[in-house]
CSV table of C-alpha atoms and ligand atoms in Angstrom, one decimal:
chain,number,residue,atom,x,y,z
A,1,MET,CA,0.0,0.0,0.0
A,2,PRO,CA,1.3,3.5,-0.7
A,3,ILE,CA,1.8,6.1,2.0
A,4,ASN,CA,1.3,9.8,2.1
A,5,PHE,CA,4.7,11.6,2.0
A,6,ILE,CA,5.7,15.2,2.4
A,7,PRO,CA,8.9,15.5,0.3
A,8,ASN,CA,10.2,18.7,2.0
A,9,ASP,CA,8.4,20.3,4.9
A,10,PRO,CA,4.7,20.7,5.9
A,11,LYS,CA,5.1,24.4,5.5
A,12,ALA,CA,7.5,24.6,2.5
A,13,SER,CA,6.3,27.5,0.4
A,14,GLY,CA,6.3,26.6,-3.3
A,15,GLY,CA,7.6,23.1,-2.6
A,16,PRO,CA,6.2,19.8,-3.9
A,17,PRO,CA,2.9,18.9,-2.2
A,18,ILE,CA,2.2,15.9,-0.2
A,19,ARG,CA,1.9,12.8,-2.4
A,20,ARG,CA,1.3,9.1,-2.4
A,21,LYS,CA,4.3,6.8,-2.9
A,22,THR,CA,5.4,3.3,-2.2
A,23,PRO,CA,7.4,3.2,1.1
A,24,ARG,CA,11.1,2.4,0.8
A,25,ALA,CA,12.2,-1.2,1.3
A,26,GLU,CA,13.6,-2.0,4.7
A,27,ARG,CA,17.4,-1.9,5.0
A,28,ALA,CA,19.3,-5.2,5.0
A,29,SER,CA,20.2,-6.6,8.4
A,30,SER,CA,23.9,-6.6,7.5
A,31,VAL,CA,24.0,-2.7,7.3
A,32,ALA,CA,23.1,0.1,9.7
A,33,GLY,CA,19.4,0.8,10.0
A,34,PHE,CA,16.7,1.8,12.5
A,35,THR,CA,14.6,0.2,15.3
A,36,TYR,CA,11.0,1.3,15.0
A,37,VAL,CA,8.2,1.9,17.5
A,38,ALA,CA,5.1,-0.3,17.2
A,39,HIS,CA,3.2,0.8,14.1
A,40,GLY,CA,0.4,-0.2,11.7
A,41,SER,CA,0.8,-1.2,8.1
A,42,ALA,CA,1.6,1.2,5.3
A,43,ALA,CA,-1.4,3.0,4.0
A,44,PRO,CA,-2.2,6.6,3.0
A,45,HIS,CA,-2.9,7.8,6.6
A,46,PRO,CA,-4.0,11.4,6.9
A,47,GLN,CA,-1.6,14.1,8.2
A,48,GLY,CA,-1.9,14.4,11.9
A,49,ASP,CA,-2.4,10.7,12.4
A,50,PRO,CA,0.3,8.9,14.4
A,51,GLN,CA,0.5,6.3,11.6
A,52,PHE,CA,1.2,9.0,9.1
A,53,LEU,CA,3.9,10.4,11.3
A,54,PHE,CA,5.6,7.0,11.6
A,55,TRP,CA,5.7,6.3,7.9
A,56,GLN,CA,6.6,9.9,7.0
A,57,SER,CA,9.6,10.0,9.4
A,58,ARG,CA,10.7,6.5,8.4
A,59,GLU,CA,10.6,7.5,4.7
A,60,ALA,CA,12.6,10.7,5.4
A,61,ALA,CA,15.3,9.0,7.5
A,62,LEU,CA,15.7,6.2,4.9
A,63,ALA,CA,15.9,8.8,2.1
A,64,ALA,CA,18.6,10.7,3.9
A,65,VAL,CA,20.7,7.6,4.4
A,66,ALA,CA,20.2,6.6,0.8
A,67,THR,CA,21.3,10.0,-0.4
A,68,TYR,CA,24.4,9.8,1.7
A,69,GLU,CA,25.3,6.3,0.5
A,70,GLY,CA,24.6,7.3,-3.1
A,71,LEU,CA,27.2,10.1,-2.8
A,72,ASP,CA,29.7,8.3,-0.6
A,73,GLY,CA,29.6,5.1,-2.7
A,74,ARG,CA,29.6,2.9,0.4
A,75,LYS,CA,27.0,1.4,2.6
A,76,VAL,CA,26.7,2.7,6.2
A,77,THR,CA,27.4,-0.4,8.2
A,78,ARG,CA,27.5,0.8,11.8
A,79,TRP,CA,26.5,3.8,13.8
A,80,ALA,CA,29.0,5.7,16.0
A,81,ARG,CA,27.9,5.1,19.5
A,82,SER,CA,24.5,3.3,19.8
A,83,ALA,CA,24.3,0.2,22.1
A,84,ASN,CA,23.6,-1.9,19.1
A,85,ARG,CA,25.9,-0.4,16.4
A,86,ARG,CA,23.6,-1.6,13.7
A,87,LYS,CA,20.5,0.2,15.0
A,88,LEU,CA,19.4,3.7,15.9
A,89,ASP,CA,15.9,4.1,17.5
A,90,LEU,CA,13.6,6.2,15.3
A,91,ARG,CA,11.2,7.9,17.7
A,92,PRO,CA,8.6,9.8,15.6
A,93,ASN,CA,7.0,11.3,18.7
A,94,ALA,CA,9.0,11.3,21.9
A,95,GLY,CA,6.7,13.7,23.8
A,96,THR,CA,5.9,17.3,24.2
A,97,ASP,CA,8.5,19.8,23.0
A,98,LEU,CA,9.5,22.0,20.1
A,99,ASN,CA,12.5,20.0,19.3
A,100,ALA,CA,14.3,17.2,17.6
A,101,TYR,CA,17.6,15.5,18.5
A,102,TYR,CA,20.3,12.9,17.8
A,103,ASP,CA,21.9,11.6,21.0
A,104,GLY,CA,23.9,8.7,19.7
A,105,GLN,CA,21.1,6.2,20.5
A,106,SER,CA,18.1,7.7,18.7
A,107,LEU,CA,16.7,10.1,16.3
A,108,SER,CA,13.9,11.7,18.4
A,109,PHE,CA,11.1,14.0,17.3
A,110,PHE,CA,8.4,15.8,19.3
A,111,GLU,CA,5.0,17.5,19.1
A,112,TYR,CA,3.9,20.8,20.4
A,113,THR,CA,0.6,22.6,20.3
A,114,THR,CA,0.1,26.3,20.4
A,115,GLY,CA,-3.6,27.4,20.2
A,116,SER,CA,-5.2,25.4,17.4
A,117,LYS,CA,-1.9,24.3,15.7
A,118,THR,CA,0.2,21.3,16.5
A,119,THR,CA,3.8,21.0,15.2
A,120,TRP,CA,5.2,17.6,14.7
A,121,SER,CA,9.0,17.9,14.1
A,122,GLY,CA,9.1,14.3,12.7
A,123,ALA,CA,6.6,15.3,9.9
A,124,SER,CA,9.3,17.4,8.2
A,125,THR,CA,11.7,15.7,5.8
A,126,ASP,CA,14.0,18.7,6.4
A,127,VAL,CA,14.2,18.1,10.2
A,128,VAL,CA,14.4,14.3,9.9
A,129,ALA,CA,17.2,14.5,7.3
A,130,HIS,CA,19.0,17.1,9.5
A,131,GLU,CA,19.0,14.8,12.5
A,132,THR,CA,20.0,11.8,10.3
A,133,GLY,CA,22.8,14.0,9.0
A,134,HIS,CA,24.2,14.3,12.6
A,135,ALA,CA,24.2,10.5,12.9
A,136,LEU,CA,25.8,10.0,9.4
A,137,LEU,CA,28.5,12.6,10.2
A,138,ASP,CA,29.1,11.0,13.6
A,139,GLN,CA,29.7,7.5,12.1
A,140,VAL,CA,32.5,8.8,9.9
A,141,ARG,CA,33.8,11.5,12.3
A,142,PRO,CA,33.2,10.4,15.9
A,143,ASP,CA,36.0,12.7,17.0
A,144,LEU,CA,33.8,15.8,16.3
A,145,TRP,CA,31.3,14.7,19.0
A,146,ASP,CA,33.3,16.1,22.0
A,147,SER,CA,35.1,18.9,20.2
A,148,SER,CA,34.6,22.2,22.0
A,149,TYR,CA,35.1,24.7,19.1
A,150,THR,CA,32.3,26.8,17.8
A,151,GLU,CA,33.2,25.9,14.2
A,152,THR,CA,33.3,22.1,14.6
A,153,ASN,CA,30.0,22.2,16.4
A,154,ALA,CA,28.5,24.6,13.9
A,155,PHE,CA,29.7,22.4,11.1
A,156,HIS,CA,27.8,19.5,12.6
A,157,GLU,CA,24.6,21.6,12.3
A,158,ALA,CA,25.5,22.8,8.8
A,159,PHE,CA,26.1,19.2,7.7
A,160,GLY,CA,22.6,18.4,8.9
A,161,ASP,CA,21.1,21.2,6.8
A,162,CYS,CA,23.3,20.2,3.8
A,163,MET,CA,22.0,16.6,4.1
A,164,ALA,CA,18.4,18.0,4.1
A,165,ILE,CA,19.2,20.0,1.0
A,166,LEU,CA,21.0,17.0,-0.7
A,167,THR,CA,18.1,14.7,0.2
A,168,GLY,CA,15.7,17.2,-1.3
A,169,PHE,CA,17.7,17.4,-4.6
A,170,GLU,CA,17.5,13.6,-5.0
A,171,ASP,CA,13.7,14.0,-5.4
A,172,SER,CA,12.9,14.5,-9.1
A,173,ALA,CA,9.8,16.6,-8.5
A,174,THR,CA,11.8,18.9,-6.3
A,175,ARG,CA,14.6,19.2,-8.9
A,176,LEU,CA,12.1,20.2,-11.6
A,177,LEU,CA,10.8,23.0,-9.3
A,178,MET,CA,14.3,24.0,-8.4
A,179,ARG,CA,15.6,24.6,-12.0
A,180,THR,CA,14.2,28.1,-12.1
A,181,ARG,CA,14.5,28.9,-8.4
A,182,LEU,CA,18.0,27.9,-7.7
A,183,ARG,CA,19.5,31.4,-7.5
A,184,ARG,CA,16.9,33.0,-5.1
A,185,GLN,CA,15.7,32.0,-1.7
A,186,ASN,CA,13.4,29.0,-2.1
A,187,PHE,CA,11.7,26.1,-0.3
A,188,LEU,CA,14.7,23.8,-0.5
A,189,GLU,CA,17.5,26.0,0.8
A,190,ALA,CA,15.1,27.0,3.6
A,191,THR,CA,15.0,24.3,6.3
A,192,ALA,CA,12.5,23.4,9.0
A,193,GLU,CA,9.8,25.9,8.0
A,194,ASP,CA,7.1,24.3,10.0
A,195,LEU,CA,9.1,23.8,13.2
A,196,SER,CA,10.3,27.4,13.1
A,197,ASP,CA,6.7,28.5,12.7
A,198,GLY,CA,5.9,26.5,15.8
A,199,VAL,CA,8.7,28.4,17.6
A,200,LEU,CA,7.4,31.7,16.3
A,201,ARG,CA,3.9,30.9,17.7
A,202,ALA,CA,5.1,29.6,21.1
A,203,LEU,CA,8.1,31.8,21.8
A,204,GLY,CA,7.8,34.9,19.6
A,205,ALA,CA,9.5,36.5,16.7
A,206,SER,CA,12.8,37.4,18.5
A,207,HIS,CA,13.6,33.8,19.3
A,208,PRO,CA,16.7,32.7,17.3
A,209,ALA,CA,14.8,29.7,15.8
A,210,ALA,CA,11.6,31.7,14.9
A,211,LYS,CA,12.5,31.7,11.2
A,212,PRO,CA,13.7,28.9,8.9
A,213,ARG,CA,17.5,28.8,8.4
A,214,HIS,CA,18.5,29.7,4.8
A,215,ALA,CA,21.4,28.3,2.9
A,216,ARG,CA,21.0,31.0,0.3
A,217,ASN,CA,22.3,33.8,2.5
A,218,THR,CA,24.9,36.6,2.6
A,219,PHE,CA,26.3,35.9,6.1
A,220,LYS,CA,30.0,36.7,6.3
A,221,TRP,CA,32.3,34.6,8.4
A,222,ALA,CA,33.8,36.4,11.4
A,223,LEU,CA,35.7,35.2,14.5
A,224,PRO,CA,33.0,33.5,16.6
A,225,SER,CA,34.3,35.3,19.7
A,226,SER,CA,33.6,38.6,18.0
A,227,LEU,CA,29.9,37.8,17.5
A,228,PRO,CA,27.0,38.1,20.0
A,229,SER,CA,26.3,34.8,21.8
A,230,SER,CA,22.6,34.9,20.8
A,231,GLY,CA,20.3,37.0,18.7
A,232,PRO,CA,17.1,37.0,16.6
A,233,PRO,CA,17.0,35.0,13.3
A,234,THR,CA,18.4,37.8,11.1
A,235,VAL,CA,21.5,38.2,13.2
A,236,LEU,CA,24.6,36.0,12.9
A,237,SER,CA,25.6,34.9,16.4
A,238,SER,CA,28.1,32.4,17.8
A,239,GLU,CA,25.3,30.0,18.7
A,240,VAL,CA,26.0,27.0,16.6
A,241,HIS,CA,22.8,26.8,14.6
A,242,SER,CA,23.1,30.5,13.8
A,243,PHE,CA,26.8,30.3,12.9
A,244,ALA,CA,26.2,27.1,10.9
A,245,ARG,CA,24.5,29.3,8.2
A,246,VAL,CA,27.9,30.6,7.1
A,247,PHE,CA,29.1,27.1,6.1
A,248,THR,CA,25.7,26.1,4.7
A,249,GLY,CA,25.9,29.2,2.6
A,250,CYS,CA,29.3,28.2,1.3
A,251,PHE,CA,28.0,24.8,0.3
A,252,TYR,CA,24.9,26.0,-1.4
A,253,ASP,CA,26.9,28.6,-3.3
A,254,THR,CA,29.3,25.9,-4.3
A,255,ILE,CA,26.4,24.2,-6.1
A,256,LEU,CA,25.4,27.5,-7.7
A,257,TYR,CA,28.9,28.2,-8.9
A,258,ILE,CA,29.4,24.7,-10.3
A,259,VAL,CA,26.2,25.2,-12.3
A,260,ARG,CA,27.6,28.7,-13.4
A,261,ASP,CA,30.9,27.2,-14.5
A,262,ARG,CA,29.2,24.4,-16.5
A,263,ILE,CA,26.3,26.2,-18.2
A,264,GLY,CA,26.7,29.9,-17.6
A,265,ALA,CA,25.5,32.2,-14.8
A,266,SER,CA,22.1,33.0,-16.2
A,267,ASN,CA,21.1,29.9,-18.1
A,268,THR,CA,18.5,27.5,-16.6
A,269,PRO,CA,19.9,24.1,-15.9
A,270,THR,CA,18.1,20.9,-17.0
A,271,SER,CA,17.1,18.6,-14.2
A,272,ALA,CA,20.0,16.3,-15.2
A,273,GLN,CA,22.5,19.2,-15.1
A,274,LEU,CA,21.2,20.2,-11.8
A,275,ALA,CA,21.5,16.7,-10.4
A,276,ALA,CA,25.0,16.3,-11.7
A,277,ALA,CA,26.2,19.6,-10.1
A,278,VAL,CA,24.6,18.8,-6.8
A,279,ARG,CA,26.2,15.3,-6.8
A,280,THR,CA,29.6,16.8,-7.5
A,281,ALA,CA,29.3,19.2,-4.6
A,282,GLY,CA,27.8,16.6,-2.3
A,283,LYS,CA,30.6,14.1,-3.0
A,284,LEU,CA,33.2,16.7,-2.3
A,285,LEU,CA,31.4,17.7,0.9
A,286,LEU,CA,31.3,14.1,2.2
A,287,GLN,CA,34.9,13.5,1.4
A,288,ALA,CA,36.0,16.7,3.0
A,289,ALA,CA,33.9,16.2,6.1
A,290,ALA,CA,35.7,12.8,6.5
A,291,GLU,CA,39.2,14.1,5.9
A,292,ALA,CA,39.4,17.7,7.3
A,293,PRO,CA,41.6,18.1,10.4
A,294,VAL,CA,39.7,19.4,13.5
A,295,THR,CA,41.3,22.8,13.6
A,296,VAL,CA,39.7,25.8,15.3
A,297,ARG,CA,39.0,27.2,11.7
A,298,PHE,CA,37.1,24.1,10.7
A,299,PHE,CA,35.0,25.8,8.0
A,300,GLN,CA,38.2,26.7,6.2
A,301,SER,CA,39.6,23.3,6.9
A,302,VAL,CA,36.6,21.6,5.3
A,303,GLY,CA,36.7,24.1,2.4
A,304,ARG,CA,40.4,23.3,1.8
A,305,ALA,CA,39.7,19.6,1.9
A,306,MET,CA,36.9,20.1,-0.7
A,307,VAL,CA,39.4,21.8,-3.0
A,308,LEU,CA,42.0,19.0,-2.5
A,309,ALA,CA,39.3,16.3,-3.0
A,310,ASP,CA,38.3,18.0,-6.2
A,311,GLN,CA,41.9,18.2,-7.4
A,312,ALA,CA,42.3,14.4,-6.8
A,313,ALA,CA,38.9,13.3,-8.2
A,314,ASN,CA,38.1,15.9,-10.9
A,315,ASN,CA,41.5,17.4,-11.8
A,316,GLY,CA,40.5,20.6,-10.1
A,317,ALA,CA,37.6,21.3,-12.4
A,318,ASN,CA,35.5,22.9,-9.6
A,319,ARG,CA,38.3,24.7,-7.8
A,320,MET,CA,37.0,28.1,-8.9
A,321,ALA,CA,33.5,27.4,-7.9
A,322,ILE,CA,34.5,26.3,-4.4
A,323,HIS,CA,36.9,29.2,-3.9
A,324,ASP,CA,34.3,31.7,-5.0
A,325,ALA,CA,31.6,30.2,-2.8
A,326,PHE,CA,33.8,30.4,0.3
A,327,GLN,CA,35.1,33.8,-0.6
A,328,ARG,CA,31.5,35.1,-0.9
A,329,HIS,CA,31.2,34.2,2.8
A,330,ASN,CA,34.5,35.7,3.7
A,331,ILE,CA,36.5,32.5,4.0
A,332,ALA,CA,39.8,32.5,2.0
A,333,LEU,CA,40.9,28.9,1.4
A,334,GLY,CA,44.5,28.9,0.3
A,335,SER,CA,44.2,25.2,0.1
A,336,ALA,CA,47.8,24.6,-1.1
A,337,ALA,CA,49.1,25.9,2.2
A,338,MET,CA,47.5,23.1,4.1
A,339,LEU,CA,49.8,20.4,2.8
A,340,ALA,CA,52.9,22.5,2.2
A,341,PRO,CA,56.0,21.3,4.2
A,342,VAL,CA,57.2,24.1,6.6
A,343,ALA,CA,59.7,22.4,8.9
A,344,ALA,CA,61.7,19.2,9.5
A,345,LEU,CA,61.0,17.2,12.6
A,346,GLU,CA,63.1,14.7,14.6
A,347,GLY,CA,62.5,11.0,14.1
A,348,THR,CA,60.8,9.0,11.3
A,349,VAL,CA,57.5,7.9,10.0
A,350,GLY,CA,57.1,4.2,9.9
A,351,ARG,CA,54.6,1.8,8.4
A,352,ARG,CA,51.0,2.7,8.4
A,353,GLY,CA,51.8,6.2,9.7
A,354,ALA,CA,53.5,5.1,13.0
A,355,LEU,CA,55.6,8.0,14.3
A,356,SER,CA,58.9,7.2,16.0
A,357,ARG,CA,59.2,8.1,19.7
A,358,SER,CA,61.5,11.0,18.9
A,359,ALA,CA,59.1,12.4,16.3
A,360,VAL,CA,56.2,12.3,18.9
A,361,GLN,CA,58.5,13.9,21.5
A,362,ASP,CA,59.5,16.7,19.1
A,363,LEU,CA,55.8,17.3,18.3
A,364,ARG,CA,54.8,17.3,22.0
A,365,MET,CA,57.5,19.8,22.7
A,366,ARG,CA,56.5,22.1,19.9
A,367,LEU,CA,52.9,21.9,20.8
A,368,GLY,CA,53.6,22.4,24.6
A,369,ALA,CA,51.7,19.2,25.5
A,370,ALA,CA,51.6,18.5,29.2
A,371,SER,CA,52.6,15.0,30.2
A,372,ALA,CA,49.0,14.1,31.2
A,373,GLU,CA,47.6,15.2,27.8
A,374,ARG,CA,47.2,12.6,25.1
A,375,MET,CA,48.4,12.6,21.5
A,376,LEU,CA,46.4,10.7,18.9
A,377,VAL,CA,48.3,9.6,15.9
A,378,GLU,CA,46.6,8.3,12.8
A,379,GLN,CA,47.3,7.9,9.2
A,380,ARG,CA,44.7,9.4,6.9
A,381,GLU,CA,44.1,10.5,3.3
A,382,ILE,CA,43.6,14.1,2.4
A,383,GLY,CA,42.8,14.9,-1.2
A,384,GLY,CA,44.4,11.6,-2.3
A,385,LEU,CA,47.7,12.2,-0.3
A,386,THR,CA,48.5,9.9,2.6
A,387,VAL,CA,49.5,12.0,5.7
A,388,VAL,CA,49.8,11.4,9.4
A,389,CYS,CA,47.5,13.5,11.6
A,390,ALA,CA,48.9,13.9,15.1
A,391,THR,CA,46.4,15.5,17.5
A,392,HIS,CA,47.3,17.0,20.8
A,393,LEU,CA,44.2,16.7,23.1
A,394,LYS,CA,44.8,19.8,25.1
A,395,GLN,CA,42.8,20.2,28.4
A,396,VAL,CA,41.4,23.7,28.8
A,397,PRO,CA,40.3,24.5,32.4
A,398,LEU,CA,36.8,26.1,32.5
A,399,GLY,CA,36.6,27.1,36.1
A,400,GLY,CA,37.1,30.8,35.3
A,401,LEU,CA,33.9,30.9,33.3
A,402,ASP,CA,31.4,29.7,35.9
A,403,ARG,CA,31.7,28.4,39.4
A,404,ARG,CA,29.8,25.2,38.5
A,405,LEU,CA,32.7,24.4,36.1
A,406,ARG,CA,35.4,24.6,38.8
A,407,GLY,CA,37.8,21.6,38.2
A,408,VAL,CA,36.2,20.9,34.8
A,409,VAL,CA,38.2,20.8,31.6
A,410,ALA,CA,37.1,20.8,27.9
A,411,ILE,CA,39.2,19.0,25.3
A,412,ALA,CA,40.7,21.1,22.6
A,413,PRO,CA,42.0,19.1,19.7
A,414,ARG,CA,45.1,20.6,18.1
A,415,PRO,CA,45.9,18.6,15.0
A,416,VAL,CA,49.2,18.8,13.0
A,417,LEU,CA,49.8,17.1,9.8
A,418,VAL,CA,53.1,15.4,8.9
A,419,ARG,CA,54.5,13.2,6.2
A,420,SER,CA,57.7,11.7,5.2
A,421,VAL,CA,59.5,13.8,2.5
A,422,ASP,CA,62.9,12.7,1.3
A,423,ARG,CA,63.4,10.6,4.5
A,424,THR,CA,62.7,13.5,6.8
A,425,VAL,CA,59.5,14.0,8.8
A,426,ALA,CA,58.0,17.2,7.3
A,427,LEU,CA,55.6,19.3,9.3
A,428,LEU,CA,52.8,20.4,6.9
A,429,GLY,CA,51.0,23.7,6.9
A,430,GLY,CA,52.4,24.9,10.3
A,431,LEU,CA,51.6,24.5,14.0
A,432,PRO,CA,48.4,25.7,15.6
A,433,GLU,CA,48.8,29.0,17.3
A,434,ALA,CA,49.5,28.7,21.0
A,435,THR,CA,46.6,30.3,22.7
A,436,THR,CA,43.9,30.2,20.0
A,437,SER,CA,42.4,26.8,21.0
A,438,ASP,CA,41.9,28.0,24.6
A,439,ASP,CA,40.2,31.2,23.4
A,440,GLU,CA,38.0,29.2,21.1
A,441,VAL,CA,37.0,26.7,23.7
A,442,LYS,CA,36.2,29.4,26.2
A,443,ALA,CA,34.1,31.3,23.6
A,444,PHE,CA,32.2,28.2,22.8
A,445,VAL,CA,31.5,27.3,26.4
A,446,GLU,CA,30.4,30.8,27.1
A,447,THR,CA,27.8,30.5,24.4
A,448,LEU,CA,26.7,27.2,25.9
A,449,LEU,CA,26.3,28.9,29.3
A,450,THR,CA,24.4,31.9,27.8
A,451,SER,CA,22.0,29.6,26.1
A,452,ASP,CA,21.7,27.2,29.1
A,453,ARG,CA,22.8,24.2,27.2
A,454,ILE,CA,24.9,22.5,30.0
A,455,ALA,CA,23.1,20.0,32.2
A,456,PHE,CA,24.4,20.6,35.7
A,457,ASP,CA,22.0,18.2,37.4
A,458,ARG,CA,21.1,14.6,36.5
A,459,SER,CA,17.4,15.1,35.8
A,460,ALA,CA,18.0,17.6,33.1
A,461,ARG,CA,20.3,15.2,31.3
A,462,SER,CA,17.7,12.7,30.4
A,463,GLY,CA,15.6,15.2,28.6
A,464,ILE,CA,12.4,17.1,29.1
A,465,LYS,CA,9.4,15.2,30.2
A,466,SER,CA,7.3,17.0,32.8
A,467,ALA,CA,5.1,20.0,32.1
A,468,ALA,CA,7.0,21.9,34.7
A,469,ARG,CA,10.1,21.8,32.6
A,470,GLN,CA,8.4,23.2,29.5
A,471,ASP,CA,9.9,26.6,30.0
A,472,VAL,CA,13.1,25.2,28.7
A,473,ARG,CA,11.7,24.4,25.3
A,474,LEU,CA,14.5,24.4,22.7
A,475,ARG,CA,16.9,24.6,25.5
A,476,LEU,CA,17.4,20.9,25.8
A,477,PRO,CA,20.9,20.4,27.2
A,478,THR,CA,23.6,19.4,24.7
A,479,HIS,CA,26.4,19.0,27.2
A,480,ALA,CA,27.2,17.6,30.7
A,481,VAL,CA,30.1,17.1,33.0
A,482,HIS,CA,31.5,13.5,32.9
A,483,LYS,CA,34.2,11.9,34.9
A,484,VAL,CA,36.9,10.4,32.7
A,485,GLY,CA,39.4,8.7,34.9
A,486,ALA,CA,40.4,11.3,37.5
A,487,THR,CA,39.4,14.2,35.2
A,488,ARG,CA,36.1,16.0,35.0
A,489,VAL,CA,35.4,16.7,31.4
A,490,LEU,CA,32.7,18.7,29.6
A,491,ARG,CA,31.2,16.3,27.1
A,492,ARG,CA,28.4,16.3,24.6
A,493,VAL,CA,25.2,14.4,25.3
A,494,ARG,CA,23.3,15.2,22.1
A,495,PHE,CA,22.9,17.4,19.1
A,496,ALA,CA,19.5,19.2,19.6
A,497,CYS,CA,17.6,20.4,16.6
B,501,LIG,ZN1,21.2,19.8,14.7
């Protein structure tokens, strides 16, 4: 039996309408999939019916995974941190809230009623694809989960929005509509229209999430610490969903400029040309997201990795498009600098990227790593080149920010790239600046404090259930303090919305 399916968002203006379709086949048990709540059989259930919500959210989550796999070329075989690595719980309606989250175990969606209107976040393909995007990024980059930089966390949000856009573009009815709307704001580059309308009704127009996020935007990158920590939807702030729009803008404009370079700036692409341009950009994004070192300037790091991936895969055919797109949002890439040898280190690089003891010692000294701080060393590919990524996990004390954080540290990853060049160990691209990572971590944690995202008591960690806690709508904690050995560390518990 066919189901009713909303291909974009219940409130997408000018988007494809709700339609009947055959539900997607279930994923094979040998790959990563979902655990479902009890549900009835597939049928064209009406909007607002719990059965509709189930089939809608299932369809959207499977579409997002299929989009990712189609671009990546590989099946997703395990999730990053769920108890059963093959399964994530898909919870179409986990209670009353204006929210949605990925917490490593589940994709959870909510309902919320203001006056006569109920918002179901799981009814939006945008929102479901966004949360699925968090899970997909997490399985390929689990190291980003605990990173305490604004840009790595904002990138996680941007990746969710990019997955919503890429998932939309895979839909042929959507693509036909998009041919003529690509260059102006439209239903596809706007995400979560219905949920933001719910926020507008419940919390007012000045709430940061009271308008949809747009990927077609003119936001310019600025140091996160120079931005306000919160603001209305029109203002760029250092809050991660707000700041994410800079990267989403770079990605959407990359698609636009690839189309420009292939068919001209004012011609209308065919559906096939549009699909090809989107797939080119999507593949580069996925590869770059997997390869980019976790630097404080992670937007630039991913942009550079996109250029290097394009060089390896397409002979640099899209280099100009990527450069122009990032430049439009005030991010200069200078990709060649990332892998340029700048200094010779002690020691040697062995098989599979093993660094000799003296090479590690030399790096620890140059990075000022304390003896208790760990160095992670792994071999990886960046733009087709095999390099060694050595990451100093610096512990940044947070006690100066808030008394509740006394004795608590956040982990600041400080990656350096090295490779063997003519039998010497060459440092590539330079060392991270000495105090920047501390400043970045503190700015990020200050934003978490301002927006009340740290759970300081246990009850708040498990989520919002009781009516008494409803005043914290959209303030679901994303972080909590955990004991790791003898150290108290600020760690992530979920990505909310
Ligand atoms: Zn999110």
